[in-house]
Each structure stands twice: as C-alpha cells, then as structure tokens.
XYZ file of C-alpha atoms in Angstrom:
655
model
C -26.089 -22.555 91.340
C -22.481 -22.622 92.530
C -20.116 -19.066 92.419
C -18.246 -18.322 89.533
C -14.951 -17.484 89.233
C -14.790 -14.031 90.627
C -12.576 -12.956 88.413
C -14.640 -13.554 85.650
C -18.330 -11.984 83.773
C -19.680 -14.311 81.431
C -22.877 -12.875 79.163
C -24.366 -15.864 77.627
C -26.460 -14.571 74.400
C -30.560 -15.007 74.216
C -31.503 -17.643 71.937
C -34.578 -17.788 70.054
C -37.124 -20.778 68.194
C -37.020 -18.506 65.189
C -32.932 -18.792 64.682
C -32.172 -21.812 62.636
C -28.550 -20.979 63.243
C -26.688 -20.359 65.850
C -25.276 -17.016 67.165
C -22.193 -16.784 67.731
C -20.985 -17.290 71.590
C -19.483 -13.766 73.094
C -17.693 -13.365 75.983
C -16.253 -10.192 78.217
C -13.471 -11.029 80.493
C -13.302 -8.288 83.037
C -10.555 -8.411 86.022
C -12.459 -7.031 88.767
C -11.037 -5.121 91.819
C -10.627 -6.581 95.468
C -13.452 -4.424 97.092
C -16.166 -5.455 94.030
C -15.699 -8.977 94.653
C -17.752 -9.271 97.375
C -20.408 -7.398 96.161
C -20.374 -9.500 93.375
C -20.978 -12.912 95.172
C -23.827 -11.297 96.439
C -25.495 -10.471 94.423
C -24.670 -14.166 92.520
C -28.410 -15.534 93.516
C -30.338 -12.600 92.640
C -28.553 -12.663 89.221
C -29.968 -16.503 88.974
C -33.317 -15.527 89.568
C -33.510 -12.424 87.026
C -32.137 -14.146 84.564
C -34.547 -16.898 84.985
C -37.664 -13.728 84.614
C -36.030 -12.148 81.659
C -36.181 -14.678 79.563
C -39.554 -15.704 80.018
C -40.372 -11.597 79.180
C -37.972 -11.860 76.262
C -39.500 -14.991 74.957
C -42.903 -12.939 75.476
C -42.128 -9.661 73.966
C -41.194 -11.559 70.339
C -44.343 -13.484 70.327
C -42.792 -17.026 70.823
C -45.111 -19.702 72.478
C -42.081 -22.129 72.200
C -40.945 -22.931 75.756
C -38.814 -21.022 77.664
C -34.891 -20.813 76.805
C -32.557 -23.789 78.542
C -30.425 -21.420 80.429
C -33.570 -19.882 82.807
C -34.425 -23.964 83.352
C -31.153 -24.951 84.205
C -31.214 -25.935 88.179
C -27.633 -24.486 90.420
C -26.060 -27.951 89.890
C -26.097 -27.629 86.262
C -25.317 -23.825 85.786
C -22.255 -24.228 88.206
C -20.937 -27.315 85.961
C -21.369 -25.466 82.319
C -19.607 -22.271 83.655
C -16.683 -24.451 84.794
C -16.840 -26.609 81.760
C -17.039 -23.103 79.467
C -13.991 -21.829 81.509
C -12.034 -25.316 80.768
C -13.094 -25.042 76.923
C -12.301 -21.253 77.020
C -8.760 -21.608 78.266
C -7.795 -24.823 76.077
C -9.189 -22.900 72.984
C -7.131 -19.524 73.642
C -4.272 -21.988 74.016
C -5.092 -23.592 70.617
C -5.067 -20.097 69.191
C -2.288 -18.811 70.725
C -0.199 -21.933 69.480
C -1.760 -21.864 65.719
C -0.444 -17.671 66.053
C 3.110 -18.608 67.043
C 3.145 -21.531 64.367
C 1.964 -18.834 61.564
C 4.092 -16.532 63.013
C 7.462 -19.016 63.055
C 6.785 -19.468 59.164
C 6.347 -16.054 57.933
C 9.178 -15.132 59.638
C 11.146 -18.062 58.189
C 9.938 -18.632 55.225
C 10.000 -22.435 55.976
C 8.409 -24.838 52.785
C 6.106 -26.398 53.687
C 4.062 -28.495 51.830
C -0.436 -28.295 50.824
C -3.051 -29.554 49.749
C -4.781 -27.888 46.882
C -8.504 -27.758 48.036
C -10.068 -25.736 45.061
C -9.127 -23.475 42.432
C -10.927 -19.969 42.047
C -10.674 -17.252 39.450
C -8.158 -15.378 41.934
C -6.636 -18.653 44.334
C -5.264 -21.766 44.399
C -6.961 -22.598 48.071
C -4.418 -25.085 50.124
C -4.561 -26.565 53.233
C -1.447 -26.124 54.857
C -1.959 -27.258 58.483
C -3.221 -24.433 60.047
C -7.220 -23.592 60.883
C -6.918 -21.149 58.081
C -6.238 -21.797 54.860
C -3.417 -20.815 52.241
C -4.035 -18.949 48.932
C -1.613 -19.047 46.121
C -2.446 -16.240 43.668
C -3.208 -17.812 40.510
C -0.591 -16.638 38.372
C 1.990 -18.107 39.567
C 0.140 -21.589 38.654
C -0.414 -21.400 35.465
C 1.463 -23.027 32.666
C 2.131 -21.076 28.939
C -1.043 -21.928 28.089
C -2.818 -20.354 30.723
C -4.262 -23.275 32.227
C -3.165 -24.138 36.150
C -0.700 -26.600 36.754
C -2.192 -28.415 39.746
C -5.562 -29.813 40.256
C -7.410 -30.544 43.543
C -5.920 -32.900 45.848
C -2.154 -32.577 44.268
C 0.570 -31.768 47.192
C 2.194 -28.374 46.778
C 5.158 -26.985 48.216
C 4.572 -23.026 49.691
C 5.904 -20.386 51.569
C 3.734 -18.763 53.990
C 3.702 -15.126 53.416
C 1.448 -12.916 55.899
C -2.274 -13.486 57.394
C -4.935 -11.565 55.206
C -6.935 -9.515 56.844
C -10.431 -10.757 55.582
C -8.724 -14.571 56.637
C -6.699 -17.132 55.589
C -3.211 -17.188 54.613
C -1.286 -15.393 51.695
C 1.423 -18.564 50.703
C 3.938 -18.383 47.843
C 4.354 -21.154 45.196
C 7.051 -19.246 43.279
C 8.936 -18.583 46.779
C 9.064 -22.028 47.462
C 10.691 -22.763 43.978
C 13.445 -20.030 44.511
C 13.894 -21.678 47.785
C 14.345 -24.697 45.977
C 16.910 -23.942 42.818
C 18.839 -20.947 44.457
C 21.820 -22.962 44.989
C 22.070 -23.979 42.168
C 21.362 -20.740 40.272
C 24.110 -18.995 42.060
C 26.850 -22.003 40.976
C 25.643 -21.783 37.720
C 26.363 -18.243 38.096
C 29.169 -18.837 39.643
C 30.937 -21.128 37.125
C 28.887 -19.404 34.151
C 27.564 -22.496 33.098
C 24.327 -22.973 30.719
C 20.804 -23.557 32.141
C 17.885 -24.490 30.057
C 14.815 -22.440 30.293
C 11.259 -22.347 28.582
C 10.318 -18.811 27.052
C 6.631 -17.768 28.961
C 5.428 -14.886 28.280
C 6.583 -11.454 26.568
C 6.896 -9.014 29.116
C 8.047 -5.229 29.338
C 11.614 -4.841 27.669
C 12.222 -8.490 26.933
C 11.084 -12.288 28.257
C 9.906 -14.446 31.091
C 11.807 -17.652 31.269
C 11.195 -20.422 33.413
C 14.293 -21.678 34.726
C 12.902 -23.872 37.681
C 11.919 -20.123 38.690
C 10.409 -17.105 36.737
C 13.619 -15.137 35.534
C 13.758 -12.144 33.210
C 15.692 -12.087 29.779
C 16.307 -8.192 28.736
C 15.286 -8.199 24.336
C 18.888 -7.087 24.366
C 20.123 -10.285 25.235
C 18.041 -12.236 22.943
C 20.513 -12.356 20.044
C 23.761 -11.124 18.825
C 22.256 -8.805 16.528
C 18.439 -6.608 17.703
C 15.094 -8.381 17.345
C 12.147 -6.770 16.547
C 9.441 -9.778 17.428
C 9.941 -11.258 20.341
C 6.788 -13.467 20.727
C 8.207 -16.180 18.179
C 10.564 -17.469 21.764
C 7.329 -18.116 23.142
C 7.420 -21.841 23.958
C 10.731 -22.525 23.187
C 13.045 -23.872 24.927
C 16.798 -22.102 25.296
C 19.901 -22.312 27.109
C 21.013 -19.308 28.884
C 23.512 -17.817 31.303
C 22.901 -16.841 34.661
C 24.278 -12.729 34.635
C 22.828 -11.169 37.845
C 20.810 -12.597 41.343
C 19.126 -10.722 44.061
C 18.049 -13.125 46.699
C 16.501 -10.253 49.018
C 14.357 -9.557 45.972
C 14.322 -12.734 44.361
C 14.945 -11.714 40.729
C 17.099 -13.414 38.683
C 18.579 -11.877 35.127
C 19.941 -14.273 32.337
C 21.397 -13.524 28.946
C 21.466 -15.837 25.874
C 23.687 -13.508 23.983
C 26.815 -13.831 25.540
C 26.787 -17.969 24.975
C 26.036 -17.068 20.974
C 29.105 -14.545 20.992
C 31.533 -17.030 23.034
C 30.135 -19.868 20.338
C 30.643 -17.278 17.337
C 34.127 -16.225 18.143
C 34.879 -19.828 18.447
C 34.085 -20.555 15.017
C 35.137 -17.349 13.745
C 38.600 -17.729 14.630
C 38.176 -21.285 13.065
C 36.688 -19.750 9.790
C 39.016 -17.077 9.474
C 42.245 -19.739 9.332
C 40.661 -21.151 6.076
C 39.044 -18.081 4.493
C 40.719 -16.577 0.907
C 38.984 -15.508 -2.131
C 38.072 -17.670 -4.670
C 37.593 -20.644 -2.215
C 33.894 -22.079 -2.349
C 32.064 -22.757 1.263
C 29.414 -23.586 3.009
C 26.820 -21.394 4.718
C 23.596 -20.553 6.198
C 20.652 -17.619 5.689
C 20.650 -15.763 8.273
C 18.975 -12.420 7.619
C 17.310 -11.408 4.258
C 17.302 -7.574 3.047
C 16.246 -5.265 0.063
C 19.372 -5.422 -1.209
C 20.838 -8.941 -0.357
C 21.394 -12.225 2.158
C 23.767 -12.089 4.794
C 24.929 -16.072 5.451
C 26.620 -17.213 8.589
C 29.994 -18.799 7.560
C 31.081 -19.980 10.668
C 31.127 -17.149 13.148
C 31.615 -14.370 10.526
C 28.945 -13.233 8.189
C 29.105 -12.346 4.569
C 26.551 -10.685 2.392
C 25.671 -12.171 -0.692
C 24.872 -9.041 -2.968
C 21.326 -9.195 -4.933
C 23.275 -9.051 -7.918
C 25.457 -11.557 -7.329
C 22.334 -14.253 -6.773
C 21.303 -14.744 -9.940
C 22.506 -14.156 -13.682
C 19.184 -13.130 -14.515
C 16.774 -10.324 -12.487
C 15.533 -10.980 -8.665
C 12.898 -8.436 -7.780
C 13.824 -9.301 -3.897
C 16.551 -12.192 -2.207
C 13.573 -14.363 -1.054
C 12.769 -15.086 -4.697
C 16.011 -17.202 -4.596
C 17.074 -18.554 -0.651
C 15.157 -17.896 2.664
C 16.526 -17.516 6.125
C 17.830 -20.658 7.575
C 18.785 -22.165 3.814
C 22.592 -24.039 3.640
C 23.956 -22.472 0.620
C 27.086 -22.988 -1.294
C 28.739 -19.781 -2.372
C 31.643 -18.389 -3.348
C 34.335 -15.573 -1.430
C 34.554 -12.779 -4.203
C 36.338 -10.210 -1.735
C 37.711 -10.625 2.100
C 39.166 -7.833 3.895
C 40.675 -9.121 6.755
C 41.348 -5.595 8.706
C 37.929 -4.695 8.381
C 36.420 -8.942 8.597
C 34.482 -8.065 5.373
C 33.254 -10.864 3.262
C 31.726 -10.468 -0.271
C 29.831 -13.427 -1.529
C 28.627 -14.618 -4.909
C 26.154 -17.791 -5.558
C 25.644 -17.100 -9.390
C 29.561 -17.400 -10.105
C 29.281 -21.306 -9.253
C 27.728 -22.070 -12.755
C 28.840 -20.253 -16.104
C 27.289 -16.762 -17.313
C 24.922 -18.156 -19.809
C 25.332 -14.727 -22.216
C 28.798 -15.693 -23.400
C 27.361 -18.202 -26.023
C 23.210 -16.477 -26.142
C 23.755 -15.809 -30.117
C 24.668 -19.511 -30.707
C 22.103 -20.544 -28.688
C 19.496 -17.948 -29.715
C 19.751 -16.869 -33.261
C 17.388 -13.823 -34.897
C 14.486 -15.164 -36.323
C 14.246 -18.258 -34.272
C 10.981 -19.111 -32.755
C 11.173 -19.339 -29.001
C 8.747 -19.853 -25.795
C 9.368 -18.037 -22.653
C 7.734 -17.055 -18.834
C 6.514 -13.565 -18.725
C 8.534 -12.059 -15.682
C 7.048 -8.555 -15.326
C 4.715 -6.249 -17.718
C 5.386 -2.337 -18.088
C 3.982 0.241 -19.881
C 6.752 0.090 -22.608
C 6.440 -3.682 -23.002
C 6.963 -7.183 -21.284
C 10.474 -9.259 -19.749
C 10.498 -12.864 -21.070
C 12.634 -15.099 -19.505
C 13.970 -17.858 -21.813
C 15.723 -19.629 -19.135
C 17.402 -19.141 -16.101
C 19.425 -15.780 -16.371
C 18.367 -14.973 -19.853
C 15.534 -12.246 -20.990
C 14.489 -11.049 -23.000
C 12.088 -7.828 -24.180
C 9.250 -7.704 -26.069
C 8.011 -3.830 -27.240
C 4.814 -2.712 -27.053
C 4.974 -2.022 -30.819
C 6.180 -5.602 -31.277
C 3.195 -7.408 -29.793
C 0.353 -6.435 -32.418
C -0.375 -5.536 -35.584
C -2.796 -3.050 -34.325
C -2.258 0.591 -33.005
C -5.084 0.175 -30.625
C -3.430 -1.585 -27.769
C -3.561 0.891 -24.788
C -0.824 -1.033 -22.472
C 0.917 -4.382 -22.730
C -1.354 -6.247 -19.474
C -4.153 -5.822 -22.293
C -2.425 -9.058 -23.623
C -0.027 -10.787 -21.438
C 0.544 -10.659 -17.515
C 3.243 -12.159 -15.301
C 4.171 -16.009 -15.520
C 2.012 -16.465 -19.155
C 3.647 -18.464 -21.447
C 4.386 -16.460 -24.746
C 5.657 -17.553 -28.204
C 7.996 -15.548 -29.590
C 10.302 -14.463 -32.467
C 14.486 -13.477 -31.244
C 14.661 -10.191 -33.450
C 18.140 -9.096 -32.222
C 20.534 -10.066 -29.782
C 23.162 -7.738 -27.688
C 24.976 -9.886 -25.231
C 27.424 -6.766 -23.723
C 24.483 -5.139 -22.753
C 22.910 -8.441 -22.320
C 19.455 -7.978 -23.976
C 17.672 -9.436 -26.449
C 14.972 -7.977 -28.400
C 11.977 -10.252 -28.916
C 8.287 -9.781 -31.267
C 4.986 -11.678 -30.898
C 3.329 -10.021 -33.782
C 6.249 -11.478 -36.198
C 4.251 -15.020 -35.681
C 0.934 -13.557 -36.996
C -0.910 -12.496 -39.948
C 0.540 -8.435 -41.382
C -3.226 -7.096 -42.227
C -0.812 -4.118 -43.847
C 0.827 -6.567 -46.598
C -2.827 -7.355 -48.373
C -3.751 -3.753 -47.477
C -3.445 -2.190 -50.974
C -4.870 -4.773 -52.938
C -7.684 -4.528 -50.594
C -8.280 -0.470 -50.734
C -6.924 0.611 -54.048
C -5.946 4.297 -54.356
C -9.283 6.193 -54.803
C -11.688 3.170 -53.484
C -14.467 4.499 -51.181
C -13.866 3.011 -47.558
C -16.524 3.876 -44.495
C -15.118 4.021 -40.766
C -15.891 4.876 -37.533
C -14.138 8.209 -36.235
C -11.453 6.536 -33.178
C -9.842 9.757 -32.401
C -9.293 13.470 -33.192
C -6.148 15.784 -33.121
C -4.612 19.008 -34.425
C -3.508 17.558 -37.400
C -6.967 15.499 -38.516
C -8.833 12.454 -37.664
C -7.867 8.583 -37.519
C -10.771 6.652 -39.346
C -10.551 2.784 -38.230
C -12.017 1.145 -41.108
C -11.424 -2.177 -39.703
C -10.225 -3.807 -36.913
C -6.119 -2.603 -36.367
C -6.525 -0.771 -39.617
C -6.469 3.412 -39.403
C -6.529 5.777 -41.896
C -5.381 9.627 -41.050
C -7.797 12.174 -42.869
C -5.163 15.027 -42.597
C -7.358 18.314 -41.815
C -6.523 19.746 -45.607
C -8.503 16.952 -46.967
C -11.662 17.651 -44.809
C -13.342 20.414 -46.535
C -12.730 22.434 -50.321
C -14.797 25.655 -49.183
C -14.216 25.435 -45.236
C -10.651 26.892 -43.500
C -10.647 24.506 -40.811
C -8.567 24.288 -38.264
C -9.175 21.735 -35.973
C -11.201 18.344 -37.473
C -14.120 19.151 -34.872
C -15.623 21.276 -36.659
C -16.485 19.109 -38.992
C -16.326 15.608 -37.382
C -17.461 14.015 -34.301
C -15.877 11.051 -32.302
C -17.479 7.582 -32.926
C -19.304 9.013 -35.984
C -19.163 6.441 -39.007
C -18.113 8.620 -41.941
C -17.121 7.477 -45.487
C -13.653 8.584 -47.085
C -11.188 7.985 -50.801
C -8.323 5.790 -50.385
C -5.469 8.698 -51.100
C -2.659 6.707 -50.754
C -1.181 3.425 -48.816
C 2.067 2.806 -47.553
C 2.519 -1.309 -45.813
C 6.114 -0.546 -44.901
C 5.134 2.505 -42.899
C 1.691 0.905 -42.236
C 0.063 4.590 -43.061
C -2.861 4.646 -44.949
C -3.877 8.246 -45.798
C -7.845 9.243 -46.705
C -9.931 12.310 -47.591
C -13.534 13.164 -47.195
C -13.669 16.268 -49.286
C -12.881 14.479 -52.588
C -16.131 12.779 -52.136
C -17.295 16.141 -53.530
C -16.400 17.825 -57.204
C -13.161 20.326 -56.583
C -14.632 24.213 -56.362
C -11.771 25.214 -58.166
C -11.846 23.246 -61.010
C -15.232 24.061 -61.263
C -14.500 28.106 -60.525
C -11.848 27.445 -63.701
C -13.827 26.439 -65.565
C -16.837 29.394 -65.250
C -14.344 32.226 -65.480
C -11.639 33.670 -67.701
C -9.201 36.605 -67.637
C -11.690 39.624 -67.690
C -14.349 38.984 -66.127
C -15.229 41.501 -63.112
C -17.113 39.608 -60.580
C -18.143 40.695 -56.972
C -15.901 39.373 -54.359
C -16.294 39.898 -50.433
C -12.584 40.656 -48.424
C -11.804 38.011 -45.871
C -8.694 39.082 -44.494
C -6.222 42.246 -45.521
C -2.469 42.384 -45.321
C 0.617 44.464 -45.922
C 0.578 43.511 -49.701
C -3.273 43.734 -50.545
C -6.703 41.648 -49.567
C -7.364 38.212 -49.963
C -11.293 38.261 -51.268
C -13.833 35.371 -51.642
C -14.696 35.334 -54.938
C -17.228 32.109 -54.885
C -17.498 29.808 -51.338
C -14.120 28.202 -51.104
C -12.217 30.096 -53.501
C -10.115 33.403 -52.946
C -8.545 35.788 -55.034
C -5.714 38.413 -54.204
C -6.279 41.985 -55.036
C -2.712 43.523 -54.927
C -2.053 46.853 -52.976
C -1.245 48.380 -56.636
C -4.122 46.985 -58.192
C -6.573 48.431 -55.183
C -6.980 52.402 -56.880
C -9.520 54.074 -58.311
C -10.490 55.812 -61.934
C -8.714 59.199 -60.194
C -5.736 57.098 -58.782
C -6.814 57.115 -55.792
C -6.283 54.231 -52.931
C -9.154 52.124 -52.061
C -10.231 50.880 -48.841
C -10.480 46.889 -48.590
C -12.273 46.614 -45.482
C -12.609 43.498 -44.125
C -16.265 42.048 -45.112
C -16.792 44.983 -47.624
C -17.630 43.802 -50.895
C -16.433 45.415 -54.292
C -16.256 44.628 -58.118
C -12.968 43.142 -58.891
C -11.759 42.356 -62.704
C -9.882 38.386 -62.850
C -6.872 39.807 -64.327
C -4.404 36.039 -63.348
C -5.701 32.889 -63.290
C -3.515 29.406 -62.565
C -5.140 26.469 -62.080
C -1.826 24.427 -61.179
C -0.967 26.649 -58.384
C -5.038 27.475 -57.621
C -4.407 31.485 -57.834
C -6.778 34.243 -59.105
C -5.443 37.823 -59.125
C -8.195 40.798 -58.978
C -7.573 44.486 -59.961
C -10.174 47.124 -58.687
C -8.142 49.069 -61.154
C -9.551 47.762 -64.664
C -12.575 47.414 -63.016
C -12.707 51.644 -63.769
C -10.619 51.113 -66.805
C -13.453 49.015 -68.187
C -16.168 51.670 -66.610
C -14.547 54.417 -68.962
C -14.822 52.838 -72.329
C -18.511 51.774 -71.306
C -19.081 55.654 -70.498
C -17.363 56.208 -73.820
C -19.826 54.176 -75.855
C -22.600 55.025 -74.057
C -21.820 58.137 -74.924
C -21.347 57.821 -78.165
C -24.666 55.787 -78.370
C -26.631 58.879 -77.225
C -24.875 60.565 -79.797
C -26.167 59.038 -82.595
C -29.747 59.303 -81.376
C -32.085 61.776 -82.570
C -32.085 63.741 -79.663
C -28.751 64.218 -79.418
C -28.081 65.085 -83.025
C -29.456 68.143 -82.727
C -27.069 69.160 -80.027
C -24.100 67.674 -80.903
C -21.858 66.461 -84.046
C -21.457 63.129 -85.064
C -19.613 60.222 -83.172
C -17.030 60.647 -85.078
C -15.395 63.702 -84.186
C -16.326 63.180 -80.407
C -13.690 64.776 -78.071
C -12.002 63.934 -74.794
C -13.699 67.543 -73.619
C -17.370 66.469 -74.895
C -17.325 63.233 -72.729
C -16.590 65.234 -69.760
C -18.857 67.460 -70.214
C -21.641 64.935 -70.518
C -20.715 63.095 -67.617
C -20.607 66.423 -65.713
C -23.970 66.805 -67.095
C -25.114 63.129 -66.281
C -24.080 63.864 -62.522
C -26.208 67.532 -61.876
C -29.532 65.618 -64.108
C -28.950 62.780 -61.083
C-alpha cells in the first residue's frame, strides 16, 4: 500500500452486509505536527494489517457469515489508488460546496431575481428549483389568489428572490419581493405624478384592505370612501382605482388611497353643480345613502337631503319603500343654502297634491276599494290611491261588539271594500266604514224581540253595574244589577250569575239607534212588593228584623225582600222611653203608612203600645163582667183608670 499524504488522516466506516443503505462517509482532516510525520509513516504498514484483522473480528462479532469487507481484501496498489482518488473527489466536493455557498450568499445579499421551476406544492410552501443544489421554498400565502387557490402548478416558471438558507435545509425565497422589484419603479413614478393605478381587493385586514396593484398594498379603511364605511367585506374581489400615497422601499410597504381621487372628482362635479343649482329647479340625481328619516341624493359632487315627508303624498314607513341605493331619480330643489351648501329636495312635489280634489273624487256614501296599509288597536288604514288613505275605525268594522282587535278581521295588504263616511281635505283625513255594507241586525231587533218577550242567552261578561247576555251572534243585552233580584240587595252580578252559564231574561226595552237591549231577570218572578201591598193594610201589626240603622231611624225587614222604615220618633214604648233598635234585633211594628208607587212602608213601635193599651182595657172589662169579677168590682160602666192600674199591678205581682 502506497503512503497517504502525511498531513491527512482518513477514517473509513464499517460496512455490514445487513445494511441496505450505505452510511455517510465520515472524514476528519488533521494537520499533523512535523515530529509526528515520521511516526505516522512507520505505522502505515502495521495499520494495513490491523485493518484486515479488525474487519474479520467485527464481522464475527455481529454473527455475519458473508465475506469480509472489501476494504480488508484490497491490495496495497488498490488502496493507494482509492485513497488518491478519494482525496481528489473530496477536494472537488469542497470546491463545489464553496462555489454554491458563494453563489447563494451573492443572491441573498443583492436580492437578485432568479427564475425557478415549480417542483411541487405542500401545505406550507411552493417548492421550486432555483439552480442550487438545495431547493427554494416560497411561503404558500404569497402565491394564493383571492379564492385561496395557488396561482402556479408543477412545471411553471416563477421569478423569486433568495432571502436566506433555512437551518433545516433549503433556501427561503420570496415571490412578493421579486414582484416588488419589478413594479417598484412604476409605483414610485405613479406616486410622484399622482396618477391612478388599478388594483384588485384581495382580503380584509386589521384597519383596512389588502389590494393587489402588482404587489400587495395596504388601503386604510378611512381611505376607501369619502364617508366612513362600516362593512369593508363588500369590496373584496372588486377592481378599484387608487393612488399611491406612501412608499417604503426598505420595508417594502406601500400605502394607497381611493378617497383622495373621489374627493377631487367630487369637487370638480360640485363646482359645476353649484353654478346651475337654484330653488325650484328639477335635477336628476343618484340615491347615495338611506336613513330612517330620508335619502341622500348625489346631484353631482353635492349631496341633497330628500326627507321622507317629501317623498310621497302618502305615508311611508321607510325610504326604502320608494327608492334604493343606486337608483337614479328626478327631484325638485325645495331649498338651497349657499353658505352652508345644504340642499333640501322633494319628490312628491313633481306631481299634484291628490287631496286638492279629494271631496269631488270621494263623495260621502260612495263605495270604494282599497288596500290595507297597517292595522292598529283602534282601526285599519286603507290606501285608496297613491297619497290618499282613510281610516276604518274599529267601531265601523262590524256590527258586533265582540271583536277584540281589528287584526281579527283584516291584515296588511288585504283588499277591502269600504264606504266613504266623511272627507276632511285640510286635515288630510277620510273616514271609512265596512259594516255599512252589511245588514244591520239592530234594525230588525225590535220586531224580533218585542218588549216583554222572554229570551235565553249565555252570560258573556260581568261588570260592576250588570251582566251582558248574548242572545245571538253580535247581539248582547244588559241586565242591570238592580234587575237581578226582587228580594236581595246585590252588590255585584257575580253573586247571582256566572260567566258562561245560560240564563233566561225578559226584554225590558230595545234602542236600535243606540244599539242597546235592556233585559231583566227578576221580572221572571212576581214582584214581592206587589204581593206585600196586596196582603197588608195600614194598622196591621207585624213582626220585623232590624237590618240597618241611621240617625233618623231604622230599616226593618218585614217580609222577604220588603223593607220598612221605623222613624226615631216612633221607636218609643208606652212610657214614651226610646226603644233601642239594634241590628238583627226583632220587634213588633205597626204599619202606619203605605205607598205602593214609591214602595215605602212606615212602621211604629209607639202605635203598637197604644194598641196594646186598648187591648188591655178591653181585657179588663171582660174580666169584670165575669161572675168572679162581679163579686169584687162594680160594673164595667163604672171602670176608672185607677181600677185599670190596680188590675195591671195585681196581674204583674201574680206573674
């Protein structure tokens, strides 16, 4: 074996038959000291022998039965040849690596644009062949279009700038920087000359939009329109003209504006418009914006307000009911303030006011057809024509009183037939009716239910003053609380009736013009007062129960449902002492007054005492006439008051 370069030591790796892949070659280059060179030469022969033996031992140690490594069987001449060839290959490799490194450093430092061929696309990068032994990696987001699809495919040639070598291998290259280098001069010129450039809005970013003008540029949200824009997403995918207002080549930043161009264009149009604008003129404008109170119309660089009240002679709930953004409409200038440059516009003023001849076109009693605009608690508004609407009050919708809300009968956009009830052009009001087209059930009610007839119905509602009884659909009669009972003092109808129950009643009266039907329940039974007056006369002594008292006397129940009054002057005993009439106490009273028409009965306790005295006298006389009495007293003709008193005293002692 020939000697190796004394300054180089080479280590060859072990080769094993069970490895399918060859292991990388490991080289170590050592510069030996002069005194070690001789020793290294002397050991070269022994090294060859040791290498051969070591190979056999290594093979045996791993249990291999294959032949020993090729390095152990190489002759001295072969070893000298391989070592020299390897040294030359190693030197050539080093030169190639140095050349590639130098070329990469040059590309990285100078940002030179190079062509690359797309090899493949991964989830993070576009891999390109840039002529170096390592591949170039373009970040995927640099080559995505507006839909998120890569602009290139395998085999496409793309221009890039090499940025740096990645630690894990390959070179990071930039597609955006290559574009920037190509268009930068043009952008600088456009910024200097203030010439517009076209761009495609790519995406929404924080604070604005990203626009492709050859490279990605930033369009701040405040520079999109003259007025602030709430939703920028609507611009994505649209092509716009912008102006370059700021460049930073070192950072590669480009800021653009659309607002500047729009303002200049608006000012040019505005100067022309101001020269011809005057009150009363009719102009054509474009609806620019809608609000709840009106629409802003672009008259040509100058905006005018078309208020909602000046849009239509009729009623609008919102300006969008008449116009939309972008519509081109004719308007009339109502007012123009040159100092503040404010313009008030009108649309309805282009047509005559329909209310001027409303009385002639809508005579009272005429039947007209219209469309329901809206429904409220008190009625429905019906549009008879553009600008003319009338109100059908809830009371004019149906003859029935049962309808709780107009929405139960009509709803918006319904076509309805109505009758003109009244027209007031000054107040711009028309009253309409719907029930007038139906038969009035109250007109035949008096013939159908004459006074005194008995009807049957269901209790529909109870109030403090009475009960409403429905005798047929839409016809309710009122039973006043005073007509519920002859005998009971009823404070509320619920004491006698329940909602929903069926009852019979007598018709007391019908008023068709007022839509009133009076009913009575107690009239189904005889009047207890009539019965009482038929059975009693003045002078009768009856027993009664005190119901309530007052300063002037006490009210006494003398029959079921019949009350009499005992005045305080009549509430005394035989000795003329007052008698206490406590509530619920019972006493005997004498009827001293009766008035059947007023249903009044006067009572007296005093009169009962006087009646008792006369009865006692008669009783004393009868006793004196008897044989027992005749032996101790004289005849009845000679009876004196003293005799009567003595008799009563003896009767009391006996008792």
